[in-house]
XYZ file of C-alpha atoms in Angstrom:
780
model
C -1.747 29.120 112.837
C -1.353 32.417 110.750
C -4.273 34.146 112.892
C -3.652 32.674 116.019
C -0.266 34.234 115.872
C -1.519 37.415 115.253
C -4.474 37.243 118.004
C -1.232 36.642 120.765
C 0.583 39.287 119.163
C -2.238 41.922 119.641
C -4.819 43.535 122.410
C -4.206 42.845 126.057
C -1.654 39.206 125.319
C 0.777 41.273 124.879
C 1.320 42.573 128.147
C 3.872 41.362 129.988
C 3.482 39.061 133.450
C 3.307 35.658 134.287
C 0.238 33.858 132.156
C -2.290 31.314 133.184
C -3.743 29.415 129.878
C -7.277 27.557 130.612
C -7.528 25.196 127.417
C -10.752 24.034 127.086
C -9.970 20.376 125.647
C -12.653 17.444 125.136
C -9.787 15.244 124.627
C -6.273 14.703 124.259
C -5.738 15.519 120.404
C -7.322 18.658 121.069
C -5.374 19.603 124.069
C -2.072 18.761 122.134
C -2.673 20.482 119.972
C -3.590 23.759 121.289
C -0.434 23.343 123.416
C 1.890 22.802 120.733
C 0.120 25.880 119.391
C 0.520 28.058 122.443
C 4.155 26.452 123.133
C 4.478 28.268 119.334
C 2.919 31.572 119.634
C 2.057 32.276 123.672
C 5.283 30.874 125.781
C 7.108 33.150 127.847
C 10.087 34.009 126.010
C 9.748 32.515 122.804
C 8.961 29.629 121.152
C 9.489 26.784 123.596
C 9.280 28.586 126.330
C 7.318 27.657 129.486
C 3.677 27.207 130.287
C 1.191 28.080 133.075
C -1.934 26.086 131.799
C -4.418 23.636 133.055
C -6.779 21.428 131.307
C -10.537 21.099 131.600
C -13.766 19.718 129.550
C -15.588 22.988 129.559
C -17.308 22.960 126.391
C -18.407 19.348 126.948
C -21.866 19.932 129.338
C -21.572 15.937 129.592
C -18.303 16.368 131.437
C -17.016 16.041 135.423
C -14.906 19.133 134.934
C -12.488 18.290 138.278
C -11.519 21.585 139.869
C -8.865 20.862 141.799
C -5.766 21.832 139.749
C -7.513 24.747 138.480
C -8.379 26.387 142.655
C -4.571 25.802 143.448
C -3.382 27.581 140.135
C -5.542 30.758 141.109
C -3.954 30.930 143.972
C -1.072 32.477 141.904
C -0.759 35.725 142.259
C -3.718 38.806 141.235
C -1.985 40.404 138.179
C -1.886 37.182 136.718
C -3.387 36.533 133.061
C -6.446 34.428 133.060
C -5.636 33.567 129.276
C -8.954 31.057 127.715
C -8.151 28.758 124.630
C -10.318 26.826 122.612
C -10.413 24.994 119.137
C -13.054 26.087 116.787
C -13.179 22.811 114.459
C -14.735 23.861 110.951
C -16.884 22.472 108.037
C -15.718 22.741 104.489
C -18.066 25.607 102.594
C -20.461 25.135 105.449
C -21.148 28.644 105.993
C -22.498 28.870 101.867
C -25.106 26.294 102.310
C -25.781 25.003 106.351
C -26.562 22.101 104.748
C -26.574 19.125 107.603
C -25.421 15.631 105.704
C -26.497 12.473 107.518
C -23.057 11.134 108.441
C -22.814 14.507 110.239
C -26.827 12.807 111.875
C -24.985 9.458 112.229
C -21.674 9.590 113.010
C -21.843 13.127 115.434
C -21.256 16.765 114.214
C -17.982 17.565 112.505
C -17.628 20.414 114.594
C -17.529 18.561 118.141
C -15.171 15.639 117.145
C -13.910 12.793 118.987
C -10.338 12.068 119.744
C -10.429 9.700 116.613
C -12.064 11.885 114.427
C -10.179 15.073 115.649
C -6.967 13.383 114.678
C -8.146 12.163 111.253
C -9.117 16.284 110.526
C -5.770 17.615 111.689
C -4.516 14.814 109.706
C -6.501 15.921 106.658
C -6.623 19.928 106.778
C -5.346 21.475 109.442
C -6.965 24.303 108.559
C -10.550 23.635 109.810
C -8.968 23.603 113.486
C -9.200 27.389 113.833
C -7.632 28.684 117.133
C -9.532 31.330 119.696
C -8.150 33.410 122.593
C -11.368 34.489 124.549
C -10.856 38.034 126.271
C -8.717 37.754 129.134
C -8.556 39.136 132.756
C -6.481 38.672 135.700
C -6.908 36.813 138.582
C -8.272 39.540 141.006
C -10.338 40.935 138.572
C -11.961 37.480 138.114
C -11.934 37.413 142.078
C -13.937 41.086 142.613
C -16.494 39.741 140.250
C -17.080 36.794 142.107
C -17.202 38.597 145.537
C -19.581 40.804 143.853
C -21.344 37.955 142.589
C -21.461 35.670 145.843
C -21.966 38.810 148.186
C -24.787 37.913 149.431
C -24.267 33.588 150.558
C -21.484 31.868 152.537
C -18.721 30.065 150.395
C -19.407 26.189 151.551
C -17.120 24.480 148.846
C -13.405 26.446 148.090
C -13.235 25.323 144.439
C -16.875 27.244 143.617
C -14.387 29.770 142.575
C -12.529 28.528 140.125
C -16.447 26.964 139.149
C -17.105 30.655 138.248
C -14.096 31.254 135.950
C -14.420 28.613 134.465
C -18.006 29.326 133.210
C -16.382 32.877 132.275
C -13.939 30.846 130.247
C -17.196 29.707 128.700
C -18.612 32.711 127.879
C -15.490 34.685 126.338
C -14.575 31.659 124.375
C -18.253 31.366 122.924
C -18.302 35.366 122.090
C -14.989 35.071 120.178
C -16.697 31.470 118.330
C -19.619 33.606 117.658
C -17.215 35.835 115.620
C -16.409 32.570 113.609
C -19.931 30.975 113.299
C -22.228 33.673 113.480
C -24.685 34.657 116.070
C -27.245 31.671 115.650
C -25.293 29.834 117.899
C -25.693 32.213 120.526
C -26.750 29.530 123.359
C -26.114 29.065 127.512
C -23.951 26.649 128.881
C -23.396 25.614 131.879
C -27.096 26.660 133.251
C -27.653 24.596 136.061
C -24.370 25.124 137.625
C -25.185 28.884 137.070
C -28.414 28.716 138.523
C -27.320 26.340 142.233
C -24.679 28.961 142.545
C -26.954 31.819 142.334
C -27.004 33.811 145.408
C -30.662 34.591 144.913
C -31.568 30.797 143.845
C -29.575 30.095 147.431
C -31.767 32.146 149.532
C -34.861 31.146 148.203
C -34.326 28.071 148.616
C -33.287 28.128 151.978
C -36.685 30.215 152.912
C -38.402 27.038 150.486
C -36.684 24.846 152.882
C -37.864 27.081 155.838
C -41.599 27.043 155.214
C -41.860 23.138 153.602
C -39.742 22.171 156.909
C -38.018 19.523 153.960
C -34.039 19.434 154.812
C -32.199 21.291 151.428
C -30.516 18.805 150.442
C -34.001 16.937 149.541
C -35.193 20.429 147.876
C -31.667 20.340 145.451
C -31.961 16.795 144.659
C -35.767 18.162 142.958
C -34.170 21.141 141.951
C -31.563 19.007 139.868
C -34.433 16.092 138.787
C -36.007 19.436 137.052
C -33.476 21.403 135.830
C -32.908 18.373 133.673
C -36.506 18.397 132.773
C -36.576 21.462 132.108
C -33.522 23.151 130.679
C -32.812 23.235 127.179
C -29.717 22.121 125.967
C -28.780 23.207 122.974
C -26.045 22.469 120.480
C -24.996 23.532 117.014
C -25.914 19.890 115.288
C -29.463 20.120 116.329
C -30.462 23.932 116.394
C -28.873 23.150 112.191
C -31.163 20.311 112.416
C -34.416 22.282 113.713
C -33.633 24.988 111.439
C -33.251 22.194 108.185
C -36.651 20.708 109.695
C -38.107 24.632 110.161
C -37.389 24.542 106.586
C -38.693 21.721 105.235
C -41.974 22.141 107.637
C -42.288 25.584 105.857
C -41.794 24.860 102.184
C -43.628 21.627 101.764
C -46.235 23.246 100.558
C -45.858 27.400 100.546
C -43.179 29.628 98.355
C -39.582 28.855 99.885
C -39.390 32.646 100.350
C -41.251 33.969 103.678
C -42.587 37.681 102.868
C -41.381 40.281 106.077
C -40.471 43.337 105.799
C -36.204 43.742 106.835
C -36.633 47.055 108.065
C -38.631 44.996 110.698
C -35.746 42.420 111.096
C -33.458 45.251 111.890
C -35.502 46.716 114.486
C -35.846 43.090 116.333
C -31.900 42.060 116.000
C -31.655 46.256 118.039
C -33.770 44.774 120.594
C -32.625 41.328 120.976
C -29.094 42.764 121.195
C -30.189 45.644 123.880
C -33.227 44.114 126.250
C -34.552 41.250 127.533
C -36.883 40.202 124.687
C -40.233 38.414 124.628
C -41.292 36.837 121.143
C -45.413 36.202 121.336
C -46.539 35.167 118.187
C -50.135 34.103 117.483
C -51.313 30.705 116.426
C -52.774 29.507 113.831
C -51.041 26.320 112.974
C -49.105 24.008 114.640
C -45.987 25.977 111.582
C -46.683 29.295 113.139
C -44.309 28.930 115.532
C -41.220 27.731 113.195
C -41.605 31.230 111.393
C -39.717 33.311 113.880
C -36.710 30.290 114.592
C -36.970 30.332 111.088
C -36.166 33.943 110.266
C -33.443 33.808 113.260
C -31.547 31.477 111.874
C -31.692 32.869 108.119
C -30.664 36.212 109.045
C -28.047 34.859 111.682
C -30.162 36.494 114.543
C -29.500 34.640 118.324
C -30.863 31.246 119.129
C -34.631 31.797 120.053
C -36.017 29.628 123.026
C -39.122 28.437 122.282
C -41.383 27.353 125.260
C -43.440 24.081 124.203
C -46.039 21.461 125.801
C -44.927 18.399 127.454
C -47.337 16.976 124.989
C -44.452 18.011 122.399
C -42.194 16.393 124.507
C -42.536 12.210 122.425
C -39.738 10.037 121.254
C -37.631 11.415 118.662
C -38.858 15.053 118.282
C -38.575 16.178 121.834
C -34.472 14.767 122.022
C -33.997 17.252 119.111
C -36.131 20.003 120.395
C -35.179 20.360 123.501
C -31.156 20.134 122.468
C -32.388 23.766 119.336
C -33.467 25.432 122.379
C -37.263 24.104 123.169
C -38.830 24.209 126.989
C -40.980 21.558 127.384
C -43.153 23.248 130.118
C -46.304 20.400 132.432
C -49.160 21.768 131.882
C -50.538 22.087 135.412
C -47.574 22.868 138.532
C -49.701 24.976 140.824
C -48.714 22.989 143.855
C -45.104 21.892 143.383
C -42.909 24.347 144.921
C -39.670 23.814 143.836
C -40.913 23.587 140.133
C -41.891 27.114 139.627
C -38.743 28.023 141.543
C -36.333 26.167 139.250
C -38.614 27.854 136.384
C -38.238 31.489 137.696
C -34.468 31.345 138.093
C -34.687 29.714 135.156
C -36.935 32.179 133.071
C -34.606 35.228 134.797
C -31.345 33.330 133.999
C -32.334 33.979 130.402
C -33.447 37.244 130.400
C -30.962 38.824 132.351
C -27.994 37.173 129.715
C -30.543 38.297 126.587
C -31.247 35.143 125.372
C -35.159 35.742 123.560
C -37.684 33.465 124.485
C -40.877 32.797 122.482
C -44.198 31.418 123.129
C -47.960 31.110 121.563
C -49.916 33.798 122.804
C -52.980 32.701 123.119
C -51.616 29.238 124.142
C -53.775 27.154 121.649
C -54.031 27.296 117.933
C -56.891 29.583 117.068
C -59.960 27.301 115.796
C -61.474 30.613 114.342
C -58.827 32.382 112.844
C -59.196 35.463 115.022
C -56.762 36.423 118.184
C -58.054 34.164 121.175
C -57.971 35.454 124.519
C -54.458 35.365 126.028
C -52.917 32.803 128.541
C -51.260 34.048 131.298
C -49.278 31.242 132.489
C -46.552 31.670 130.872
C -46.556 35.115 131.219
C -47.314 35.576 134.708
C -44.506 33.030 135.211
C -41.963 35.362 133.236
C -43.270 37.741 134.908
C -42.764 36.942 138.023
C -39.705 36.410 137.427
C -38.657 39.522 135.846
C -40.328 40.780 139.213
C -38.329 38.605 141.926
C -35.379 39.467 140.006
C -35.868 43.128 139.261
C -35.336 42.997 135.479
C -36.461 45.393 133.710
C -37.447 47.123 130.264
C -38.381 43.518 128.937
C -39.431 44.299 125.598
C -42.658 41.893 123.974
C -42.730 41.921 120.980
C -46.115 40.353 119.385
C -45.106 38.178 115.960
C -48.153 37.655 113.139
C -47.587 35.404 110.561
C -50.140 34.957 107.954
C -50.990 31.749 105.191
C -52.896 32.444 102.488
C -54.348 28.749 103.045
C -53.572 26.966 106.310
C -53.940 23.181 106.812
C -55.184 22.568 109.955
C -58.402 24.583 109.525
C -60.570 21.627 108.220
C -59.966 20.353 111.603
C -60.416 23.091 112.616
C -63.798 23.113 111.210
C -64.640 19.396 112.118
C -63.182 19.826 115.755
C -65.813 22.918 116.216
C -68.951 20.369 115.318
C -67.943 18.055 118.038
C -64.940 15.964 116.837
C -62.425 14.734 119.205
C -58.873 16.173 118.205
C -56.750 13.420 117.779
C -53.634 13.141 120.584
C -49.552 14.186 119.431
C -47.503 11.537 118.431
C -44.454 10.752 116.565
C -46.714 8.977 113.706
C -49.581 12.363 113.660
C -46.346 14.415 113.579
C -45.088 12.471 110.026
C -48.786 12.079 108.762
C -48.950 15.921 109.686
C -45.841 16.541 107.488
C -46.912 14.657 104.779
C -50.091 16.643 104.536
C -48.375 19.988 104.141
C -47.279 19.096 100.315
C -50.181 20.667 98.837
C -49.456 24.155 97.373
C -50.699 26.451 100.016
C -49.673 29.876 98.720
C -47.328 32.306 100.273
C -46.358 32.784 103.998
C -46.131 36.324 105.699
C -44.456 37.646 108.893
C -45.324 41.014 110.923
C -43.687 41.867 113.586
C -45.961 44.195 115.782
C -44.456 47.581 118.130
C -42.857 46.373 120.972
C -44.125 46.333 124.365
C -42.148 47.885 127.235
C -42.272 46.840 131.067
C -40.126 49.056 132.097
C -40.811 47.470 135.677
C -42.980 43.739 136.001
C -45.763 44.341 137.981
C -46.053 41.891 141.159
C -47.205 38.311 139.923
C -50.366 39.021 142.597
C -51.321 41.776 140.661
C -53.929 40.606 137.966
C -54.983 43.771 136.965
C -51.675 44.907 135.749
C -51.199 41.826 134.028
C -54.349 41.846 132.116
C -53.362 45.411 130.670
C -49.947 43.991 129.843
C -51.756 41.169 127.928
C -54.537 43.324 126.453
C -52.229 45.777 125.235
C -49.545 42.931 123.227
C -53.447 41.863 122.122
C -53.996 44.964 120.420
C -49.957 45.522 118.802
C -51.038 41.844 117.215
C -53.911 42.717 115.608
C -52.641 45.637 114.148
C -50.136 43.948 112.911
C -52.143 41.548 111.488
C -52.113 41.790 107.249
C -55.050 42.052 105.420
C -53.737 39.334 102.902
C -55.940 38.390 99.061
C -57.526 35.258 100.729
C -58.942 36.848 103.696
C -60.424 40.138 101.723
C -62.290 37.464 98.945
C -63.877 35.331 101.839
C -65.153 38.643 103.467
C -66.735 39.634 100.353
C -67.961 36.331 98.823
C -69.309 35.215 102.041
C -70.975 38.624 102.245
C -73.206 38.479 99.555
C -73.034 34.293 99.762
C -75.160 32.791 98.438
C -75.009 35.022 95.907
C -71.484 34.837 93.737
C -70.096 38.283 92.449
C -68.213 38.425 89.107
C -64.780 39.102 88.524
C -65.676 42.173 88.027
C -67.085 43.061 90.774
C -65.007 41.041 92.694
C -62.211 42.769 92.273
C -63.974 46.274 92.792
C -64.728 45.363 96.224
C -61.402 44.303 96.956
C -59.944 47.739 95.074
C -62.397 49.687 97.145
C -61.609 48.004 100.926
C -57.823 48.211 99.842
C -57.881 52.001 99.506
C -60.101 52.081 102.485
C -57.717 50.533 104.938
C -54.901 52.379 103.023
C -56.156 55.113 104.148
C -56.614 54.281 107.783
C -52.745 52.742 107.757
C -53.532 49.365 107.529
C -51.307 46.903 107.010
C -51.402 44.290 104.175
C -49.770 41.858 102.455
C -47.395 41.868 98.838
C -50.422 40.802 96.833
C -52.763 43.862 97.669
C -49.678 46.444 97.343
C -50.471 48.973 93.919
C -47.477 47.433 92.416
C -49.168 43.789 92.426
C -53.019 44.147 92.499
C -53.567 43.328 89.535
C -51.315 40.190 89.419
C -53.681 37.915 91.711
C -54.431 34.930 89.822
C -51.246 32.985 91.698
C -53.257 33.445 94.650
C -56.583 32.949 93.141
C -55.580 29.522 91.291
C -54.325 28.262 94.532
C -57.810 29.188 96.785
C -59.439 27.118 93.392
C -57.390 24.804 92.771
C -57.821 24.026 97.446
C -61.825 23.932 96.526
C -61.983 27.044 98.964
C -63.212 29.638 95.916
C -65.152 27.857 93.191
C -64.580 29.695 89.659
C -67.598 29.125 87.076
C -66.905 30.528 83.700
C -68.989 28.122 81.491
C -71.458 31.266 80.864
C -70.846 34.926 79.411
C -69.298 36.685 82.877
C -67.010 34.414 84.768
C -67.416 34.526 88.573
C -66.889 33.515 91.771
C -68.452 32.202 94.991
C -67.338 29.894 97.800
C -69.784 26.804 98.352
C -71.952 26.074 101.269
C -69.496 23.423 102.611
C -66.462 25.834 102.143
C -68.190 28.601 104.115
C -66.846 27.303 107.654
C -63.509 26.818 106.062
C -63.974 30.418 104.646
C -65.078 31.345 107.567
C -61.926 31.247 109.570
C -59.941 33.075 107.233
C -62.220 36.230 107.120
C -62.052 36.006 110.942
C -58.328 36.958 110.728
C -59.240 40.062 109.424
C -62.125 41.386 110.721
C -60.861 43.271 113.739
C -59.762 46.087 110.608
C -63.247 46.560 110.173
C -65.032 45.776 113.053
C -65.556 50.428 114.553
C -67.073 50.229 110.453
C -69.453 47.182 111.163
C -70.169 48.878 114.449
C -71.494 51.713 112.629
C -73.325 50.113 109.932
C -75.601 48.300 112.260
C -75.908 51.366 114.521
C -77.448 53.595 111.414
C -79.787 50.714 110.721
C -81.087 50.578 113.958
C -81.854 54.056 114.076
C -83.455 53.878 111.326
C -86.019 51.753 112.478
C -86.838 54.096 115.299
C -89.002 56.890 114.838
C -89.738 58.369 117.808
C -86.515 58.591 119.219
C -83.642 60.864 118.669
C -81.793 59.389 115.796
C -78.032 60.287 117.219
C -79.182 58.383 120.959
C -80.603 55.272 119.481
C -76.928 55.307 117.215
C -75.256 55.757 120.235
C -76.790 53.142 122.953
C -76.941 51.025 119.949
C -72.863 51.304 119.590
C -72.757 50.182 123.332
C -75.289 47.656 122.991
C -72.900 45.918 120.479
C -69.842 46.530 122.520
C -71.177 44.903 125.502
C -73.054 42.105 123.525
C -70.204 40.742 122.295
C -67.497 41.731 124.260
C -66.029 38.098 124.498
C -65.262 38.136 120.645
C -63.265 41.010 120.215
C -60.640 43.178 121.568
C -61.706 46.412 122.824
C -61.023 50.031 124.252
C -61.350 51.898 127.501
C -64.956 53.563 126.866
C -64.046 56.470 125.870
C -61.371 55.517 123.271
C -64.054 53.450 121.273
C -66.236 56.226 121.135
C -63.951 58.425 120.144
C -62.849 55.911 117.730
C -65.720 55.620 116.528
C -66.544 59.417 115.898
C -63.319 59.399 113.546
C -63.577 56.776 111.483
C -67.748 58.230 110.729
C -65.673 61.527 110.340
C -63.708 60.030 107.388
C -67.164 58.965 105.459
C -68.787 61.858 105.880
C -67.682 65.128 107.141
C -71.376 65.966 108.120
C -72.284 62.720 110.147
C -72.684 64.816 112.903
C -76.160 66.758 110.884
C -77.152 63.607 109.833
C -77.222 61.836 112.832
C -79.423 64.900 114.195
C -81.875 65.000 112.186
C -82.521 61.367 111.358
C -85.092 59.909 109.153
C -84.062 60.172 105.328
C -80.136 61.559 106.015
C -79.775 58.325 108.053
C -80.193 56.593 104.645
C -77.814 58.900 102.678
C -75.252 57.901 105.946
C -75.590 54.105 105.010
C -74.352 54.732 101.580
C -71.284 56.727 102.111
C -70.517 53.828 104.440
C -71.322 51.535 100.948
C -70.031 48.682 100.710
C -71.126 47.562 103.934
C -69.456 45.062 105.779
C -71.839 44.549 109.075
C -73.283 41.334 108.096
C -69.933 40.028 106.761
C -68.514 40.888 110.296
C -70.718 39.872 112.894
C -73.304 36.993 110.807
C -71.393 33.789 112.908
C -71.647 35.388 116.240
C -75.448 36.631 115.962
C -76.325 33.034 114.379
C -74.868 31.501 117.077
C -75.854 33.137 119.907
C -79.353 32.842 118.491
C -79.092 29.408 119.020
C -77.861 29.385 122.398
C -80.499 31.809 123.390
C -83.483 29.611 121.912
C -82.240 26.771 123.388
C -82.471 28.786 127.370
C -85.699 30.303 125.810
C -87.328 27.442 126.153
C -86.459 25.580 128.752
C -89.363 25.242 132.192
C -89.326 27.262 135.153
C -86.892 25.732 137.307
C -84.943 23.421 134.880
C -81.041 24.859 134.649
C -77.989 23.699 132.209
C -74.943 24.101 132.085
C -72.369 25.472 129.855
C -70.975 21.984 129.059
C -74.424 20.679 128.346
C -76.212 24.060 126.708
C -73.481 23.597 124.202
C -73.592 20.402 123.199
C -77.576 20.619 122.875
C -76.972 24.125 120.384
C -74.284 21.681 118.360
C -77.424 19.579 117.228
C -79.879 22.327 117.838
C -77.538 24.571 115.298
C -77.597 21.707 112.042
C -81.018 21.715 112.669
C -81.315 25.292 112.402
C -79.184 25.301 109.599
C -80.970 22.543 107.498
C -83.905 24.760 108.339
C -82.490 28.139 106.939
C -83.360 29.609 109.836
C -79.027 30.427 109.894
C -77.381 31.093 106.471
C -74.604 29.030 107.207
C -72.489 26.444 108.538
C -69.590 29.044 109.846
C -72.393 29.257 112.832
C -71.883 25.743 113.833
C -69.207 25.810 116.665
C -67.854 24.845 120.124
C -66.769 28.341 120.291
C -69.046 30.494 119.500
C -71.825 28.659 121.461
C -69.227 28.739 124.657
C -68.778 32.469 123.916
C -73.080 33.242 123.778
C -73.502 30.703 126.904
C -70.340 33.413 128.653
C -72.905 35.931 127.066
C -75.918 35.135 129.002
C -73.868 34.391 131.921
C -72.980 37.696 132.080
C -76.327 39.279 132.007
C -77.411 36.943 134.697
C -79.655 34.776 131.827
C -78.143 31.499 132.896
C -79.168 29.343 135.926
C -81.901 28.187 137.746
C -84.803 29.452 135.708
C -87.541 31.304 136.688
C -90.581 33.514 135.000
C -88.286 36.448 134.997
C -85.792 35.016 134.147
C -87.398 33.263 131.046
C -88.760 36.705 129.972
C -85.606 38.058 130.086
C -84.165 35.148 128.132
C -87.205 36.261 125.476
C -86.437 39.768 125.452
C -83.057 39.434 124.390
C -83.739 36.533 121.762
C -86.070 38.993 119.797
C -83.418 41.643 120.154
C -81.303 39.230 118.272
C -83.732 37.890 115.368
C -84.073 41.737 114.767
C -80.338 42.129 114.758
C -80.329 39.230 112.285
C -82.651 41.089 109.840
C -80.363 44.589 110.268
C -77.591 42.149 108.588
C -79.617 40.604 106.027
C -81.227 44.604 105.306
C -77.374 45.118 105.184
C -76.685 42.932 102.824
C -79.792 42.983 100.510
C -78.253 46.859 100.610
C -74.953 46.105 99.228
C -76.737 44.038 96.589
C -79.563 46.529 95.513
C -76.858 49.045 94.831
C -73.931 47.003 92.874
C -73.859 48.037 89.986
C -72.839 51.531 91.009
C -70.785 49.861 93.921
C -68.299 47.933 92.208
C -68.685 49.995 88.901
């Protein structure tokens, strides 16, 4: 107990005057040990002196805390110093490996022992029982804090002050214990009690009772049920178990070390400490949701609460995840005001107490590889909580996880052709874990610049919410790095069906890396100057997984992507095409201007850039129009300082401008979208007057027509056949007023647009052929 004596002889505990020791003891063994320690170290008049104390199972949230004795003792002098004390049980050498043993799972967490186990530990090694004192405060100081908290409602129970003191004691003891165990175990306690005693929550429940006509008693009963369902109850054992599961999932097929920038992690640590923080991750696979929590645990950051769908709350997994910080949300609760109220104030509690939260920004896994449109549901409810309770400076940080290979992509490709997704279950989860064993390279984690919400908008202000979500999406795209896998797929799909020699592929990647570096685009470590030549590891992984074909039987080593792998390769390409969007639009718009001889080339060029933006507005995140045009001008200036002269003069000067943009990527970026939209327009153009088709039927027809078009080689790749592509194509047509009941005017407009898309397809084929025609010069 030497360390306890040091604590007793320092700070406020040296002060003379009455003291009340609030003992946090879960059983009699802990209580007796703490009393012996207090009598030895802190009793009035020295060892064996008088001791004023009360014992409560504060850290055992399952126990019912009887507050009567504490309430009586708190009626004492306002100068009485309230000193919380607790035992922190330690596992020998646990801090070195953090290995959770099977015996811990079977017999319980030795950091939370029962009576017999605590007695046996003390018998063997008393050094494992570390006595802690929390920051003390006088009864008068606590009364003042409580009065401020409860000023807006009338107290109905004389033990409410005692309950407040219990929560404060638990808080300061947790802070002291984190100094011993680490910040990864910073968890909220007594959340339900805290919510019920919150004046704002009480007032909201009273108002809801008035609005609905239900009694407050009935509403509180419903709220108690929803609190039990919603509130996560994290504990050290399950936090450690979840961390071990995270490591297991990430290390099955991926290299052990997750690649990240330690400077970014330092910035994240500071943000979490100083501001309410939301980590919104892009969602490409089931396991990208664990990368942020894994990094936080491994680097001793506070526990991140994870919002998860109620579909994952199945037997076994749901039990563990809830006790490791997962908040399971119902898919729909719009007509459940009590549920919404509990969620709002629970989220407010976590924001105010600086507990970071995370969820999938897109709401579902991206089936195409590129960032999907954001789902506003959770963001709206979090902003609603911040707005209602005036929580300011919420920091929203995008988290982007990239992979050399993703196990889920084959499943996505199959789903896009119409196959039904299997429902999640325990057997499904076990099967998924087994499927991760195949080597898949590295995992990369990048953090975007924070989007700072100084003052949360009104929850009904959808425009403000959409602007916020758009900015998060922009920052997520900026944080997405180029990887060797994505660049290889971009290059090889761009020349398909022709393969590329090793020299051509290396030169193309070298060019694109240099191009990206000039523009400050993030890249994985394989693409840095130091590692650019050492790419064989990634190449071997891609070849061994069948994504890339390597042919070495001839005189030159060549690489290609087989046609049946195009949908999978397209996924990796799509993850980075937003970085090349401006360049692609410029290329295709110049090719359009080259086709028109009777108009000013610059006018045709800028019209085409605006048209491409409008046609593919459901696929990409564009800035507002003036910024969009400024970005295009900046890209043109980097490529050719004389671009304005060449655009105005047109003719052969446009060919010169095109050559300055080589290698062209427009066809690589836009091809699957153009071909998919063309299939939709062909279906609409064949309809007779009076006919109509809804989106679902049109997509089902397009899946069949798209397959036929591929077999007839009217489209170049199966990557252009997919439900989401066809859905966006239908939305594009609807936005132009080309859906609904067919008439002669619509038929003419549909066919006119179809001709334009076919012309765009020919333009992209021309782009591909120009790259190949100049291959020797471009890739030299």
